[in-house]
Amino acid sequence: MTDINTTSHQITVVDIWQWLDRGVVAYRPQLTDLTGCPIATLFFGQLIYWDGKQRDPEGWIYKTQNEFHKELRLSRWNQESARKRLKKLGLIEERYTKSIPRRLEFKLNKPNIEAQVMELIKTGKLSSLTIL
């Protein structure tokens, strides 16, 4: 595939679809039953995507606000709002590193996520999971 940077090239719909396929982000609408907000769901889903890919053995994920913006196209305000909601729900944790410069890192609160999903299933607010 060739990058098209010039207006002299005729762009086709096929070119556009191929270009869009480069940055697919999964949106898992079922998680909105857990988060209560589609934007928080998008942010949460991206943290789920990065979980297991981080270098930190304790599960902390380092992503900058700019990286999240490039991946999700969420504004600073949307990101901060999503983070606030996810922290309040106990779905994620945040910490600042002690290094210079300080870095904001994220961690999924897996025991709390599991407990909340089980509660949603028990109360009938989420259909039971099929484990593959």
PDB file of C-alpha atoms in Angstrom:
ATOM      1  CA  MET A   1       0.000   0.000   0.000  1.00  0.00           C
ATOM      2  CA  THR A   2       1.240   3.467  -0.853  1.00  0.00           C
ATOM      3  CA  ASP A   3       0.584   6.597   1.149  1.00  0.00           C
ATOM      4  CA  ILE A   4      -1.267   9.181  -0.885  1.00  0.00           C
ATOM      5  CA  ASN A   5       0.045  12.638  -0.032  1.00  0.00           C
ATOM      6  CA  THR A   6      -0.737  14.516  -3.199  1.00  0.00           C
ATOM      7  CA  THR A   7      -3.883  16.011  -4.591  1.00  0.00           C
ATOM      8  CA  SER A   8      -2.817  14.937  -8.103  1.00  0.00           C
ATOM      9  CA  HIS A   9      -3.740  11.313  -7.340  1.00  0.00           C
ATOM     10  CA  GLN A  10      -7.371  10.286  -7.779  1.00  0.00           C
ATOM     11  CA  ILE A  11      -8.532   8.799  -4.468  1.00  0.00           C
ATOM     12  CA  THR A  12     -11.042   5.958  -4.653  1.00  0.00           C
ATOM     13  CA  VAL A  13     -13.366   4.573  -2.036  1.00  0.00           C
ATOM     14  CA  VAL A  14     -11.149   1.473  -1.929  1.00  0.00           C
ATOM     15  CA  ASP A  15      -8.180   3.717  -1.030  1.00  0.00           C
ATOM     16  CA  ILE A  16     -10.227   5.270   1.758  1.00  0.00           C
ATOM     17  CA  TRP A  17     -11.357   1.893   3.186  1.00  0.00           C
ATOM     18  CA  GLN A  18      -7.781   0.561   3.123  1.00  0.00           C
ATOM     19  CA  TRP A  19      -6.577   3.703   4.853  1.00  0.00           C
ATOM     20  CA  LEU A  20      -9.297   3.350   7.513  1.00  0.00           C
ATOM     21  CA  ASP A  21      -8.368  -0.293   8.138  1.00  0.00           C
ATOM     22  CA  ARG A  22      -4.996   0.843   9.470  1.00  0.00           C
ATOM     23  CA  GLY A  23      -6.456   2.257  12.666  1.00  0.00           C
ATOM     24  CA  VAL A  24      -9.393   0.081  13.682  1.00  0.00           C
ATOM     25  CA  VAL A  25     -10.394   0.441  17.324  1.00  0.00           C
ATOM     26  CA  ALA A  26     -12.778  -2.083  18.827  1.00  0.00           C
ATOM     27  CA  TYR A  27     -15.861  -0.650  20.485  1.00  0.00           C
ATOM     28  CA  ARG A  28     -17.505  -3.124  22.829  1.00  0.00           C
ATOM     29  CA  PRO A  29     -21.027  -1.794  23.486  1.00  0.00           C
ATOM     30  CA  GLN A  30     -21.658  -4.409  26.201  1.00  0.00           C
ATOM     31  CA  LEU A  31     -19.101  -2.593  28.360  1.00  0.00           C
ATOM     32  CA  THR A  32     -21.389   0.443  28.407  1.00  0.00           C
ATOM     33  CA  ASP A  33     -23.612  -1.538  30.792  1.00  0.00           C
ATOM     34  CA  LEU A  34     -20.586  -1.452  33.098  1.00  0.00           C
ATOM     35  CA  THR A  35     -19.297   2.086  32.460  1.00  0.00           C
ATOM     36  CA  GLY A  36     -22.581   3.890  31.805  1.00  0.00           C
ATOM     37  CA  CYS A  37     -21.007   6.031  29.083  1.00  0.00           C
ATOM     38  CA  PRO A  38     -19.962   5.251  25.496  1.00  0.00           C
ATOM     39  CA  ILE A  39     -16.901   7.512  25.711  1.00  0.00           C
ATOM     40  CA  ALA A  40     -15.755   5.843  28.924  1.00  0.00           C
ATOM     41  CA  THR A  41     -16.388   2.498  27.213  1.00  0.00           C
ATOM     42  CA  LEU A  42     -14.143   3.482  24.322  1.00  0.00           C
ATOM     43  CA  PHE A  43     -11.344   4.565  26.674  1.00  0.00           C
ATOM     44  CA  PHE A  44     -11.807   1.464  28.867  1.00  0.00           C
ATOM     45  CA  GLY A  45     -11.770  -0.812  25.819  1.00  0.00           C
ATOM     46  CA  GLN A  46      -8.479   0.690  24.694  1.00  0.00           C
ATOM     47  CA  LEU A  47      -6.943   0.001  28.105  1.00  0.00           C
ATOM     48  CA  ILE A  48      -8.218  -3.581  27.820  1.00  0.00           C
ATOM     49  CA  TYR A  49      -6.539  -3.773  24.400  1.00  0.00           C
ATOM     50  CA  TRP A  50      -3.195  -2.603  25.837  1.00  0.00           C
ATOM     51  CA  ASP A  51      -3.412  -4.860  28.907  1.00  0.00           C
ATOM     52  CA  GLY A  52      -0.824  -7.616  28.557  1.00  0.00           C
ATOM     53  CA  LYS A  53       1.187  -5.617  26.035  1.00  0.00           C
ATOM     54  CA  GLN A  54       2.799  -3.355  28.624  1.00  0.00           C
ATOM     55  CA  ARG A  55       6.337  -3.804  29.893  1.00  0.00           C
ATOM     56  CA  ASP A  56       5.468  -3.362  33.553  1.00  0.00           C
ATOM     57  CA  PRO A  57       5.164  -6.758  35.314  1.00  0.00           C
ATOM     58  CA  GLU A  58       2.575  -5.338  37.747  1.00  0.00           C
ATOM     59  CA  GLY A  59       0.241  -4.452  34.882  1.00  0.00           C
ATOM     60  CA  TRP A  60       0.660  -0.668  34.733  1.00  0.00           C
ATOM     61  CA  ILE A  61       0.056   0.778  31.281  1.00  0.00           C
ATOM     62  CA  TYR A  62       1.803   3.928  30.127  1.00  0.00           C
ATOM     63  CA  LYS A  63       0.009   5.903  27.428  1.00  0.00           C
ATOM     64  CA  THR A  64       0.186   9.647  26.983  1.00  0.00           C
ATOM     65  CA  GLN A  65      -2.822  11.854  26.449  1.00  0.00           C
ATOM     66  CA  ASN A  66      -1.523  12.505  22.937  1.00  0.00           C
ATOM     67  CA  GLU A  67      -1.265   8.753  22.224  1.00  0.00           C
ATOM     68  CA  PHE A  68      -4.853   8.220  23.363  1.00  0.00           C
ATOM     69  CA  HIS A  69      -5.902  11.137  21.177  1.00  0.00           C
ATOM     70  CA  LYS A  70      -4.177   9.614  18.133  1.00  0.00           C
ATOM     71  CA  GLU A  71      -5.725   6.201  18.802  1.00  0.00           C
ATOM     72  CA  LEU A  72      -9.248   7.248  19.784  1.00  0.00           C
ATOM     73  CA  ARG A  73      -9.611  10.882  18.664  1.00  0.00           C
ATOM     74  CA  LEU A  74     -10.864  11.752  22.144  1.00  0.00           C
ATOM     75  CA  SER A  75     -10.239  15.302  23.338  1.00  0.00           C
ATOM     76  CA  ARG A  76      -8.409  16.026  26.566  1.00  0.00           C
ATOM     77  CA  TRP A  77     -11.762  16.762  28.211  1.00  0.00           C
ATOM     78  CA  ASN A  78     -13.269  13.461  26.960  1.00  0.00           C
ATOM     79  CA  GLN A  79     -10.267  11.533  28.221  1.00  0.00           C
ATOM     80  CA  GLU A  80     -10.315  13.207  31.626  1.00  0.00           C
ATOM     81  CA  SER A  81     -14.059  12.671  31.944  1.00  0.00           C
ATOM     82  CA  ALA A  82     -13.727   8.999  30.996  1.00  0.00           C
ATOM     83  CA  ARG A  83     -10.839   8.486  33.407  1.00  0.00           C
ATOM     84  CA  LYS A  84     -12.758  10.164  36.231  1.00  0.00           C
ATOM     85  CA  ARG A  85     -15.789   7.927  35.626  1.00  0.00           C
ATOM     86  CA  LEU A  86     -13.702   4.743  35.380  1.00  0.00           C
ATOM     87  CA  LYS A  87     -11.813   5.585  38.592  1.00  0.00           C
ATOM     88  CA  LYS A  88     -15.049   6.415  40.437  1.00  0.00           C
ATOM     89  CA  LEU A  89     -16.482   3.054  39.358  1.00  0.00           C
ATOM     90  CA  GLY A  90     -13.310   1.339  40.560  1.00  0.00           C
ATOM     91  CA  LEU A  91     -12.579  -0.114  37.114  1.00  0.00           C
ATOM     92  CA  ILE A  92      -9.145   1.466  36.740  1.00  0.00           C
ATOM     93  CA  GLU A  93      -6.385   2.812  38.936  1.00  0.00           C
ATOM     94  CA  GLU A  94      -3.989   5.618  38.109  1.00  0.00           C
ATOM     95  CA  ARG A  95      -0.584   6.548  39.433  1.00  0.00           C
ATOM     96  CA  TYR A  96       2.134   9.025  38.670  1.00  0.00           C
ATOM     97  CA  THR A  97       5.637   7.625  38.474  1.00  0.00           C
ATOM     98  CA  LYS A  98       8.350   9.079  40.662  1.00  0.00           C
ATOM     99  CA  SER A  99      10.649   9.483  37.674  1.00  0.00           C
ATOM    100  CA  ILE A 100      11.424  12.817  36.062  1.00  0.00           C
ATOM    101  CA  PRO A 101       9.438  13.654  34.078  1.00  0.00           C
ATOM    102  CA  ARG A 102       6.502  12.124  35.922  1.00  0.00           C
ATOM    103  CA  ARG A 103       4.347   9.800  33.869  1.00  0.00           C
ATOM    104  CA  LEU A 104       0.698   8.941  34.336  1.00  0.00           C
ATOM    105  CA  GLU A 105       0.096   5.195  34.252  1.00  0.00           C
ATOM    106  CA  PHE A 106      -3.106   3.159  34.263  1.00  0.00           C
ATOM    107  CA  LYS A 107      -4.013  -0.269  35.592  1.00  0.00           C
ATOM    108  CA  LEU A 108      -7.181  -2.296  35.175  1.00  0.00           C
ATOM    109  CA  ASN A 109      -8.721  -3.220  38.523  1.00  0.00           C
ATOM    110  CA  LYS A 110      -9.404  -6.792  37.448  1.00  0.00           C
ATOM    111  CA  PRO A 111     -10.943  -8.131  40.680  1.00  0.00           C
ATOM    112  CA  ASN A 112     -13.381  -5.210  40.748  1.00  0.00           C
ATOM    113  CA  ILE A 113     -14.178  -5.608  37.031  1.00  0.00           C
ATOM    114  CA  GLU A 114     -14.934  -9.296  37.590  1.00  0.00           C
ATOM    115  CA  ALA A 115     -17.127  -8.567  40.620  1.00  0.00           C
ATOM    116  CA  GLN A 116     -19.079  -5.829  38.834  1.00  0.00           C
ATOM    117  CA  VAL A 117     -19.686  -7.969  35.741  1.00  0.00           C
ATOM    118  CA  MET A 118     -20.919 -10.813  37.954  1.00  0.00           C
ATOM    119  CA  GLU A 119     -23.275  -8.405  39.743  1.00  0.00           C
ATOM    120  CA  LEU A 120     -24.666  -7.160  36.425  1.00  0.00           C
ATOM    121  CA  ILE A 121     -25.283 -10.753  35.346  1.00  0.00           C
ATOM    122  CA  LYS A 122     -26.966 -11.633  38.664  1.00  0.00           C
ATOM    123  CA  THR A 123     -29.281  -8.627  38.455  1.00  0.00           C
ATOM    124  CA  GLY A 124     -30.148  -9.355  34.826  1.00  0.00           C
ATOM    125  CA  LYS A 125     -28.637  -6.076  33.575  1.00  0.00           C
ATOM    126  CA  LEU A 126     -26.133  -7.967  31.459  1.00  0.00           C
ATOM    127  CA  SER A 127     -26.679 -11.219  29.647  1.00  0.00           C
ATOM    128  CA  SER A 128     -24.513 -14.089  30.848  1.00  0.00           C
ATOM    129  CA  LEU A 129     -21.143 -14.523  29.249  1.00  0.00           C
ATOM    130  CA  THR A 130     -20.325 -17.336  26.906  1.00  0.00           C
ATOM    131  CA  ILE A 131     -16.759 -18.406  27.607  1.00  0.00           C
ATOM    132  CA  LEU A 132     -14.972 -19.703  24.546  1.00  0.00           C
TER     133      LEU A 132
END
